[in-house]
Amino acid sequence: MSETIEKKETGEKESGKKEMEKAYIPAQAEAKWYAFWKERGYFTPKIDPDKKPWVCIMPPPNVTGALHTGHALFVAIEDAFTRYHRMLGDPTLWLPGSDHAGISGETTVEKLLWKEEKKTKVEIGRDEFLKRVWEWMDKYRNVILNQMELLGASADWTRNAFTMDLPRQRAVRVAFKKLYDAGLVYRAARIVNWCPGSLTVISDLEVEMKEEQGFLWYIRYPVKDEPGRFVTVATTRPETMLGDTGVAVNPQDERYKDLVGKLLILPLVNREIPLVADDAVDASFGTGAVKTTPGHDPLDFEIGQRHNLPIINIMNPNASINENGGPYAGLDRFVARKRIVADLEAGGFLVKTEPYTHNVPYSEKAGVPIEPLVKEQWWIKIGSLAAPALQAAYDGRVKFVPERFKKTYIDWMENIRDWPVSRQLYWGHPIPIWWCDACGSTFSSAEEAVAACEKCGSSDIRPDADVLDTWFSSGMWPFSTLGWPDQTDDLAYFYPGSLMETAPDIIFLWVARMIMFGLYFMGEVPFHTVYLHGLVRDEKGEKMSKTKGNVIDPLEIVAQYGSDALRFTLLTGSTPGVDAKLSATRLADSRNFANKLWNATRFITLSGLDDVRPTLPALQAGMPLADRWIVSRYNVLAAEVTRLIENYQLGEAGRLLYDFLWGEFCDWYIEASKLRLNSPDPATKEAVQRVLVGVLEGSMRLLHPFMPFLTEELWQNLPHEGESLCIAPWPTPAVEQDAEAVKSFEALQDVIKGIRNAKSEAKVESKRVAAIIAARPGFEALFETERETLIRLAGLEGAKLEIHAEAALPEAPRQALSFVTDGATVYLPLAGLLDLEVERGRLSKEIEEARKEIEKSERTLGNASFVDRAPAAVVAKEREKQLATQERLAKLEARLADLG
RNA sequence: GGGCAGUUAGCUCAGUUGGUAGAGCACCACGCUUACACCGUGGCUGUCAGAGGUUCGAGUCCUCUACUGCCCACCA
């Protein structure tokens, strides 16, 4: 095998080729052709001012991740579109890169540091830690991208970018300063999501709600100076009572009306706190009284704001109780919870405890419950950024595939809130803001190092300690990768891009931000189409996850089934926006398809193609029927595949190719071609070879976006023009077809299938049975001309085949098995072999079915409103059908009578 | 609590302008026909979740219901 493959390294046409192996071995073709494409620079587009480019910016995978099936799916999809456009001749750019992955990046290296040196990032210090992160990043940054090459990703690696590389660092500073100078960045103390695991603030989008079994504790708070009176509150988080500065009730709640404004005594702490009335409280829940902890609950924070309740922070950054927690200081929040509940019970304050299922907010990345707390952060005012981004969706400048995601996007954007962008991490883009200790002002600079305060000139300045949310640099990706803020040729030519292909779960985190930033910084949407793919699930339809242990490694699949099989399975098994399951049987099916094509090509090349031209002959009246049929079908295929890809329906397009190549080209055309291939007449042989080669070569071009390696390998084995299929022209969709030929060939197929079917059912030995065809008017010539095809495909070698015009049939054969098609009545004389009873039964059954069909047609056609209102063509078709069925019925009945 | 999907042959899924239900796998039978057993030929399998409506006609449009999944949401 290796010898065979290695010989054809350049793809030049060569004669005296070695025979192809019996089965397709993907690994060798894959490695060879990827290297070939890459070396030749096919993936790097040439800027041509006269042509409109096609651009897809790859969603940069996280450096910290391992290649998973999600990556395989997006590579399959994006690469298919990329290859399609490249073949169309568009200057095509698929720009790859990777993401520094803020929190995950930081924690990955933190864990490593702890594992190897038992040190924390704080111990080694910011600079040393960042040095370690960079070392790690440089080592692993391109691992996933390199693995994508095994999947055939035809991305332009010369433009590979990283969200933290120097050009991107500068772009981030310039962008942030612009926002800052425009007054869109502000600092405010609000309640934020604090992640006690990674010790940073995170945005609402990075919080994941998990349903948990917890408890609802009912605690009574004594009313001051009214011994024996209490207000009972219900809470899921008793430990936060240490920070309570009030209790709230609904103003309409009769139970508490007389108590509003009075003071309560906070148990254990003995702080006096007011009872306030606030509309946010639902009187029907719990006791109708809410303990209010403005420092640790978003709703309580709002209530606190309205009633001037003090904010008490009772937590340390790691979510242990701080000095404000008195005797509980130092305890972890969950330990403190137990202790406090016990103490409340001991003190007689605990009324009851109910099991309660509720949602607990978790930090997505760190996997621990977040702690809401009040902290000063940098925020981006989002309103003026969101408005144009909404407009772009309203007026269709950005389209969504499938369209329903447009609604998702709009709903979220219409309710968007300001964006907290600062993160208390080491790893990330430093926030380009400087604090001046001399004049107390802050300013932003796009320079990496700043010496003096912009306002007062003092050198007594310090940079902000925080870094930016990782999605800030991701949001700039569609233009930062093209060289922004410099006015590069790339930026001028390739922006705005064409397609953004990604997963629906990051519409808000990423897509929305790219659209906002694209409009703000570039004045144009970053892409005109957002294509959202579904999740890849395992065989049982379950989400793959490390903890479940059902993660499928795409590279293992590639090794087992081949890259093309994986790609084809993912593409044909998915519809936009719908989850796909990856099963072994479907993978095997795709692999078998590859093998089938391999062998079809092998068969054709084995016939000796040295002098065969690679062009598909145009349809001509004089061509043999089968040729006119397959060329017509191929033309339809090319047009349909093109249309479907343009409509982002890769799955349908792939299935069409599968059905055509296997079900029509291999099963019928190749089988039919064998006769002419064996012809002693060289012209006859060459004519059929040209069609075989032409259709297959064209189909390889149509299939290339789906199965790049196999198609290149086969294409190189066939007569072809050009050095690589990768840059071969996309077949021009031709609508030209010979409808008459298609109809005739189908009539022929019906008879062939009928004979096969009849023989199989009658369980008669295959080649000995004679057949008598009584051709209906207009079909005599067809069967006579295709006599040899009929004999071969119906398995009638060694048997007698009579073809008569229906009217000229000497006499209807008795003791014959028979069937009726639109083109003929066919008899298989089987005297002695035929079980008349069975045959009568079969005919009766068919007669019954025909009658039912006719009845149905009669009903439809008898319906006046159908005839009036349905389109003429539909009515005509129904009439035609009725007539045909009636004719068939008559013949079937005659046959039954003949049997006696 | 709101929203969005899915529910089609035993299994996995197609079915995009409404016009007589499809594929692969599995299963059964036959087959070493000079490309392929990762194959060929034939066969079997469906009240298109349920109910109602619009329409001459609905898997396809509308309403409701059920189950499954996802997204959004400050009920302590």
Tab-separated table of N, CA and C in Angstrom, chain A residues 747-856:
chain	number	residue	atom	x	y	z
A	747	ALA	N	-38.092	3.268	-16.469
A	747	ALA	CA	-38.949	2.174	-16.941
A	747	ALA	C	-38.151	0.882	-17.050
A	748	LEU	N	-36.933	1.037	-17.507
A	748	LEU	CA	-36.031	-0.103	-17.603
A	748	LEU	C	-35.724	-0.666	-16.211
A	749	GLN	N	-35.450	0.242	-15.292
A	749	GLN	CA	-35.164	-0.179	-13.908
A	749	GLN	C	-36.349	-0.937	-13.314
A	750	ASP	N	-37.561	-0.449	-13.620
A	750	ASP	CA	-38.756	-1.107	-13.084
A	750	ASP	C	-38.841	-2.558	-13.548
A	751	VAL	N	-38.558	-2.764	-14.821
A	751	VAL	CA	-38.628	-4.124	-15.347
A	751	VAL	C	-37.534	-4.992	-14.737
A	752	ILE	N	-36.347	-4.448	-14.649
A	752	ILE	CA	-35.228	-5.206	-14.076
A	752	ILE	C	-35.527	-5.576	-12.622
A	753	LYS	N	-35.972	-4.572	-11.871
A	753	LYS	CA	-36.282	-4.836	-10.462
A	753	LYS	C	-37.423	-5.851	-10.346
A	754	GLY	N	-38.368	-5.743	-11.261
A	754	GLY	CA	-39.492	-6.656	-11.232
A	754	GLY	C	-39.055	-8.095	-11.467
A	755	ILE	N	-38.168	-8.266	-12.419
A	755	ILE	CA	-37.681	-9.617	-12.712
A	755	ILE	C	-36.893	-10.187	-11.535
A	756	ARG	N	-36.027	-9.363	-10.992
A	756	ARG	CA	-35.239	-9.808	-9.827
A	756	ARG	C	-36.157	-10.205	-8.680
A	757	ASN	N	-37.093	-9.332	-8.451
A	757	ASN	CA	-38.034	-9.513	-7.366
A	757	ASN	C	-38.850	-10.797	-7.565
A	758	ALA	N	-39.359	-10.975	-8.765
A	758	ALA	CA	-40.209	-12.135	-9.045
A	758	ALA	C	-39.426	-13.435	-8.874
A	759	LYS	N	-38.230	-13.424	-9.397
A	759	LYS	CA	-37.415	-14.632	-9.287
A	759	LYS	C	-37.079	-14.934	-7.833
A	760	SER	N	-36.795	-13.867	-7.100
A	760	SER	CA	-36.439	-14.065	-5.702
A	760	SER	C	-37.630	-14.616	-4.921
A	761	GLU	N	-38.799	-14.074	-5.224
A	761	GLU	CA	-39.971	-14.529	-4.491
A	761	GLU	C	-40.358	-15.951	-4.860
A	762	ALA	N	-40.174	-16.257	-6.138
A	762	ALA	CA	-40.524	-17.605	-6.579
A	762	ALA	C	-39.409	-18.587	-6.266
A	763	LYS	N	-38.328	-18.074	-5.728
A	763	LYS	CA	-37.173	-18.895	-5.350
A	763	LYS	C	-36.718	-19.786	-6.510
A	764	VAL	N	-36.589	-19.192	-7.681
A	764	VAL	CA	-36.133	-19.978	-8.828
A	764	VAL	C	-34.658	-19.724	-9.072
A	765	GLU	N	-34.039	-20.690	-9.622
A	765	GLU	CA	-32.610	-20.602	-9.905
A	765	GLU	C	-32.363	-19.417	-10.833
A	766	SER	N	-31.301	-18.717	-10.590
A	766	SER	CA	-31.215	-17.395	-11.169
A	766	SER	C	-31.175	-17.300	-12.694
A	767	LYS	N	-30.262	-17.984	-13.334
A	767	LYS	CA	-30.019	-17.609	-14.724
A	767	LYS	C	-30.787	-18.414	-15.768
A	768	ARG	N	-31.559	-19.352	-15.295
A	768	ARG	CA	-32.176	-20.240	-16.264
A	768	ARG	C	-33.551	-19.783	-16.724
A	769	VAL	N	-34.077	-18.781	-16.091
A	769	VAL	CA	-35.442	-18.398	-16.365
A	769	VAL	C	-35.541	-17.488	-17.586
A	770	ALA	N	-36.438	-17.820	-18.434
A	770	ALA	CA	-36.672	-16.968	-19.597
A	770	ALA	C	-37.627	-15.850	-19.211
A	771	ALA	N	-37.662	-14.817	-20.031
A	771	ALA	CA	-38.581	-13.726	-19.759
A	771	ALA	C	-39.220	-13.265	-21.054
A	772	ILE	N	-40.485	-12.931	-20.955
A	772	ILE	CA	-41.184	-12.394	-22.111
A	772	ILE	C	-41.705	-11.014	-21.735
A	773	ILE	N	-41.262	-10.044	-22.508
A	773	ILE	CA	-41.690	-8.686	-22.214
A	773	ILE	C	-42.714	-8.251	-23.244
A	774	ALA	N	-43.866	-7.851	-22.753
A	774	ALA	CA	-44.866	-7.274	-23.651
A	774	ALA	C	-44.841	-5.777	-23.430
A	775	ALA	N	-44.152	-5.079	-24.337
A	775	ALA	CA	-43.924	-3.654	-24.141
A	775	ALA	C	-45.137	-2.833	-24.535
A	776	ARG	N	-45.420	-1.865	-23.712
A	776	ARG	CA	-46.533	-0.974	-24.014
A	776	ARG	C	-46.120	-0.040	-25.134
A	777	PRO	N	-47.118	0.530	-25.803
A	777	PRO	CA	-46.799	1.423	-26.921
A	777	PRO	C	-45.781	2.485	-26.494
A	778	GLY	N	-44.783	2.683	-27.322
A	778	GLY	CA	-43.767	3.688	-27.026
A	778	GLY	C	-42.564	3.109	-26.307
A	779	PHE	N	-42.668	1.874	-25.805
A	779	PHE	CA	-41.555	1.307	-25.041
A	779	PHE	C	-40.843	0.163	-25.759
A	780	GLU	N	-41.382	-0.258	-26.925
A	780	GLU	CA	-40.781	-1.411	-27.605
A	780	GLU	C	-39.310	-1.180	-27.911
A	781	ALA	N	-39.044	-0.009	-28.483
A	781	ALA	CA	-37.670	0.289	-28.890
A	781	ALA	C	-36.730	0.300	-27.689
A	782	LEU	N	-37.248	0.850	-26.604
A	782	LEU	CA	-36.423	0.929	-25.391
A	782	LEU	C	-35.915	-0.449	-24.980
A	783	PHE	N	-36.821	-1.390	-24.821
A	783	PHE	CA	-36.389	-2.711	-24.341
A	783	PHE	C	-35.520	-3.432	-25.362
A	784	GLU	N	-35.831	-3.205	-26.622
A	784	GLU	CA	-35.025	-3.839	-27.651
A	784	GLU	C	-33.609	-3.285	-27.624
A	785	THR	N	-33.483	-1.983	-27.566
A	785	THR	CA	-32.155	-1.350	-27.538
A	785	THR	C	-31.380	-1.746	-26.290
A	786	GLU	N	-32.067	-1.844	-25.179
A	786	GLU	CA	-31.386	-2.105	-23.913
A	786	GLU	C	-31.402	-3.587	-23.567
A	787	ARG	N	-31.608	-4.399	-24.586
A	787	ARG	CA	-31.702	-5.825	-24.383
A	787	ARG	C	-30.547	-6.381	-23.542
A	788	GLU	N	-29.315	-6.019	-23.901
A	788	GLU	CA	-28.145	-6.562	-23.208
A	788	GLU	C	-28.085	-6.104	-21.751
A	789	THR	N	-28.424	-4.819	-21.559
A	789	THR	CA	-28.437	-4.288	-20.196
A	789	THR	C	-29.446	-5.063	-19.359
A	790	LEU	N	-30.576	-5.279	-19.954
A	790	LEU	CA	-31.652	-6.004	-19.293
A	790	LEU	C	-31.189	-7.406	-18.884
A	791	ILE	N	-30.573	-8.084	-19.820
A	791	ILE	CA	-30.119	-9.440	-19.553
A	791	ILE	C	-29.108	-9.450	-18.421
A	792	ARG	N	-28.169	-8.498	-18.481
A	792	ARG	CA	-27.115	-8.496	-17.473
A	792	ARG	C	-27.656	-8.125	-16.086
A	793	LEU	N	-28.409	-7.034	-16.042
A	793	LEU	CA	-28.823	-6.540	-14.732
A	793	LEU	C	-29.955	-7.362	-14.120
A	794	ALA	N	-30.730	-8.006	-14.953
A	794	ALA	CA	-31.814	-8.818	-14.399
A	794	ALA	C	-31.366	-10.258	-14.203
A	795	GLY	N	-30.146	-10.546	-14.617
A	795	GLY	CA	-29.633	-11.895	-14.425
A	795	GLY	C	-30.297	-12.908	-15.335
A	796	LEU	N	-30.360	-12.589	-16.621
A	796	LEU	CA	-31.030	-13.494	-17.557
A	796	LEU	C	-30.045	-14.172	-18.504
A	797	GLU	N	-28.752	-14.123	-18.152
A	797	GLU	CA	-27.781	-14.773	-19.018
A	797	GLU	C	-28.150	-16.248	-19.151
A	798	GLY	N	-27.983	-16.751	-20.323
A	798	GLY	CA	-28.267	-18.165	-20.513
A	798	GLY	C	-29.744	-18.471	-20.613
A	799	ALA	N	-30.547	-17.444	-20.668
A	799	ALA	CA	-31.982	-17.674	-20.782
A	799	ALA	C	-32.511	-16.948	-22.005
A	800	LYS	N	-33.700	-17.271	-22.352
A	800	LYS	CA	-34.283	-16.660	-23.533
A	800	LYS	C	-35.014	-15.390	-23.131
A	801	LEU	N	-34.795	-14.339	-23.874
A	801	LEU	CA	-35.548	-13.112	-23.612
A	801	LEU	C	-36.317	-12.720	-24.857
A	802	GLU	N	-37.606	-12.711	-24.752
A	802	GLU	CA	-38.440	-12.283	-25.872
A	802	GLU	C	-38.985	-10.905	-25.585
A	803	ILE	N	-38.894	-10.058	-26.617
A	803	ILE	CA	-39.478	-8.733	-26.448
A	803	ILE	C	-40.487	-8.528	-27.566
A	804	HIS	N	-41.697	-8.248	-27.180
A	804	HIS	CA	-42.758	-8.017	-28.174
A	804	HIS	C	-43.440	-6.711	-27.875
A	805	ALA	N	-44.013	-6.162	-28.929
A	805	ALA	CA	-44.954	-5.085	-28.666
A	805	ALA	C	-46.182	-5.752	-28.064
A	806	GLU	N	-46.799	-5.056	-27.171
A	806	GLU	CA	-47.922	-5.638	-26.456
A	806	GLU	C	-48.962	-6.256	-27.410
A	807	ALA	N	-49.274	-5.450	-28.437
A	807	ALA	CA	-50.311	-5.886	-29.370
A	807	ALA	C	-49.888	-7.106	-30.168
A	808	ALA	N	-48.573	-7.271	-30.290
A	808	ALA	CA	-48.075	-8.345	-31.134
A	808	ALA	C	-47.738	-9.612	-30.370
A	809	LEU	N	-48.031	-9.601	-29.095
A	809	LEU	CA	-47.735	-10.781	-28.284
A	809	LEU	C	-48.573	-11.952	-28.792
A	810	PRO	N	-47.897	-13.027	-29.204
A	810	PRO	CA	-48.618	-14.146	-29.807
A	810	PRO	C	-49.780	-14.604	-28.927
A	811	GLU	N	-49.462	-15.008	-27.735
A	811	GLU	CA	-50.544	-15.314	-26.799
A	811	GLU	C	-49.975	-15.194	-25.396
A	812	ALA	N	-50.808	-14.795	-24.511
A	812	ALA	CA	-50.330	-14.618	-23.145
A	812	ALA	C	-49.892	-15.964	-22.597
A	813	PRO	N	-48.637	-16.042	-22.141
A	813	PRO	CA	-48.128	-17.322	-21.671
A	813	PRO	C	-48.920	-17.788	-20.453
A	814	ARG	N	-49.264	-19.029	-20.478
A	814	ARG	CA	-49.907	-19.592	-19.299
A	814	ARG	C	-48.822	-20.126	-18.379
A	815	GLN	N	-49.231	-20.490	-17.209
A	815	GLN	CA	-48.255	-21.058	-16.270
A	815	GLN	C	-47.031	-20.155	-16.123
A	816	ALA	N	-47.294	-18.830	-16.117
A	816	ALA	CA	-46.157	-17.916	-16.002
A	816	ALA	C	-46.344	-17.002	-14.800
A	817	LEU	N	-45.200	-16.671	-14.228
A	817	LEU	CA	-45.211	-15.676	-13.181
A	817	LEU	C	-45.166	-14.336	-13.923
A	818	SER	N	-45.895	-13.364	-13.450
A	818	SER	CA	-45.919	-12.132	-14.222
A	818	SER	C	-46.078	-10.913	-13.332
A	819	PHE	N	-45.721	-9.787	-13.910
A	819	PHE	CA	-45.950	-8.525	-13.188
A	819	PHE	C	-46.138	-7.413	-14.204
A	820	VAL	N	-46.701	-6.342	-13.730
A	820	VAL	CA	-47.053	-5.239	-14.612
A	820	VAL	C	-46.352	-3.969	-14.171
A	821	THR	N	-45.664	-3.316	-15.095
A	821	THR	CA	-45.082	-2.001	-14.791
A	821	THR	C	-45.706	-1.001	-15.743
A	822	ASP	N	-45.305	0.249	-15.595
A	822	ASP	CA	-45.856	1.266	-16.487
A	822	ASP	C	-45.453	1.024	-17.937
A	823	GLY	N	-44.287	0.389	-18.131
A	823	GLY	CA	-43.795	0.225	-19.490
A	823	GLY	C	-44.106	-1.118	-20.117
A	824	ALA	N	-44.464	-2.104	-19.289
A	824	ALA	CA	-44.620	-3.432	-19.873
A	824	ALA	C	-45.317	-4.388	-18.924
A	825	THR	N	-45.813	-5.472	-19.523
A	825	THR	CA	-46.208	-6.617	-18.720
A	825	THR	C	-45.129	-7.663	-18.965
A	826	VAL	N	-44.621	-8.239	-17.887
A	826	VAL	CA	-43.506	-9.166	-18.028
A	826	VAL	C	-43.935	-10.547	-17.539
A	827	TYR	N	-43.602	-11.554	-18.328
A	827	TYR	CA	-43.952	-12.932	-17.985
A	827	TYR	C	-42.686	-13.748	-17.798
A	828	LEU	N	-42.672	-14.514	-16.760
A	828	LEU	CA	-41.577	-15.460	-16.569
A	828	LEU	C	-42.207	-16.857	-16.620
A	829	PRO	N	-42.104	-17.527	-17.765
A	829	PRO	CA	-42.732	-18.847	-17.898
A	829	PRO	C	-42.023	-19.839	-16.988
A	830	LEU	N	-42.797	-20.400	-16.121
A	830	LEU	CA	-42.172	-21.262	-15.119
A	830	LEU	C	-42.953	-22.557	-14.967
A	831	ALA	N	-43.381	-23.056	-16.107
A	831	ALA	CA	-44.190	-24.262	-16.054
A	831	ALA	C	-43.548	-25.295	-15.148
A	832	GLY	N	-44.336	-25.808	-14.265
A	832	GLY	CA	-43.815	-26.834	-13.379
A	832	GLY	C	-43.184	-26.279	-12.119
A	833	LEU	N	-42.561	-25.143	-12.254
A	833	LEU	CA	-41.886	-24.563	-11.095
A	833	LEU	C	-42.809	-23.656	-10.301
A	834	LEU	N	-43.855	-23.261	-10.971
A	834	LEU	CA	-44.687	-22.234	-10.385
A	834	LEU	C	-45.767	-22.827	-9.501
A	835	ASP	N	-45.860	-22.274	-8.327
A	835	ASP	CA	-46.950	-22.667	-7.447
A	835	ASP	C	-48.120	-21.746	-7.757
A	836	LEU	N	-49.077	-22.298	-8.479
A	836	LEU	CA	-50.182	-21.463	-8.951
A	836	LEU	C	-50.937	-20.785	-7.827
A	837	GLU	N	-51.070	-21.513	-6.740
A	837	GLU	CA	-51.804	-20.958	-5.603
A	837	GLU	C	-51.125	-19.692	-5.100
A	838	VAL	N	-49.806	-19.797	-4.935
A	838	VAL	CA	-49.036	-18.654	-4.442
A	838	VAL	C	-49.132	-17.499	-5.420
A	839	GLU	N	-49.021	-17.843	-6.705
A	839	GLU	CA	-49.049	-16.803	-7.712
A	839	GLU	C	-50.418	-16.108	-7.749
A	840	ARG	N	-51.481	-16.893	-7.611
A	840	ARG	CA	-52.813	-16.304	-7.578
A	840	ARG	C	-52.945	-15.364	-6.387
A	841	GLY	N	-52.422	-15.826	-5.276
A	841	GLY	CA	-52.479	-14.996	-4.072
A	841	GLY	C	-51.753	-13.672	-4.265
A	842	ARG	N	-50.583	-13.772	-4.889
A	842	ARG	CA	-49.778	-12.570	-5.090
A	842	ARG	C	-50.524	-11.579	-5.988
A	843	LEU	N	-51.076	-12.130	-7.090
A	843	LEU	CA	-51.796	-11.260	-8.012
A	843	LEU	C	-53.033	-10.649	-7.347
A	844	SER	N	-53.721	-11.453	-6.586
A	844	SER	CA	-54.913	-10.956	-5.916
A	844	SER	C	-54.566	-9.801	-4.989
A	845	LYS	N	-53.465	-9.962	-4.317
A	845	LYS	CA	-53.037	-8.927	-3.394
A	845	LYS	C	-52.756	-7.625	-4.161
A	846	GLU	N	-52.064	-7.776	-5.270
A	846	GLU	CA	-51.742	-6.594	-6.064
A	846	GLU	C	-53.003	-5.945	-6.617
A	847	ILE	N	-53.941	-6.800	-7.032
A	847	ILE	CA	-55.206	-6.288	-7.558
A	847	ILE	C	-55.933	-5.491	-6.480
A	848	GLU	N	-55.928	-6.053	-5.300
A	848	GLU	CA	-56.571	-5.390	-4.173
A	848	GLU	C	-55.982	-3.996	-3.958
A	849	GLU	N	-54.643	-3.935	-3.979
A	849	GLU	CA	-53.969	-2.653	-3.767
A	849	GLU	C	-54.305	-1.665	-4.872
A	850	ALA	N	-54.294	-2.171	-6.107
A	850	ALA	CA	-54.597	-1.288	-7.234
A	850	ALA	C	-56.003	-0.727	-7.104
A	851	ARG	N	-56.943	-1.575	-6.698
A	851	ARG	CA	-58.321	-1.118	-6.538
A	851	ARG	C	-58.427	-0.022	-5.504
A	852	LYS	N	-57.721	-0.237	-4.412
A	852	LYS	CA	-57.742	0.778	-3.353
A	852	LYS	C	-57.219	2.103	-3.863
A	853	GLU	N	-56.139	2.020	-4.610
A	853	GLU	CA	-55.551	3.255	-5.152
A	853	GLU	C	-56.536	3.963	-6.055
A	854	ILE	N	-57.204	3.166	-6.898
A	854	ILE	CA	-58.160	3.770	-7.821
A	854	ILE	C	-59.310	4.412	-7.065
A	855	GLU	N	-59.793	3.713	-6.060
A	855	GLU	CA	-60.860	4.266	-5.234
A	855	GLU	C	-60.464	5.607	-4.653
A	856	LYS	N	-59.252	5.627	-4.165
A	856	LYS	CA	-58.762	6.852	-3.542
A	856	LYS	C	-58.723	7.980	-4.568
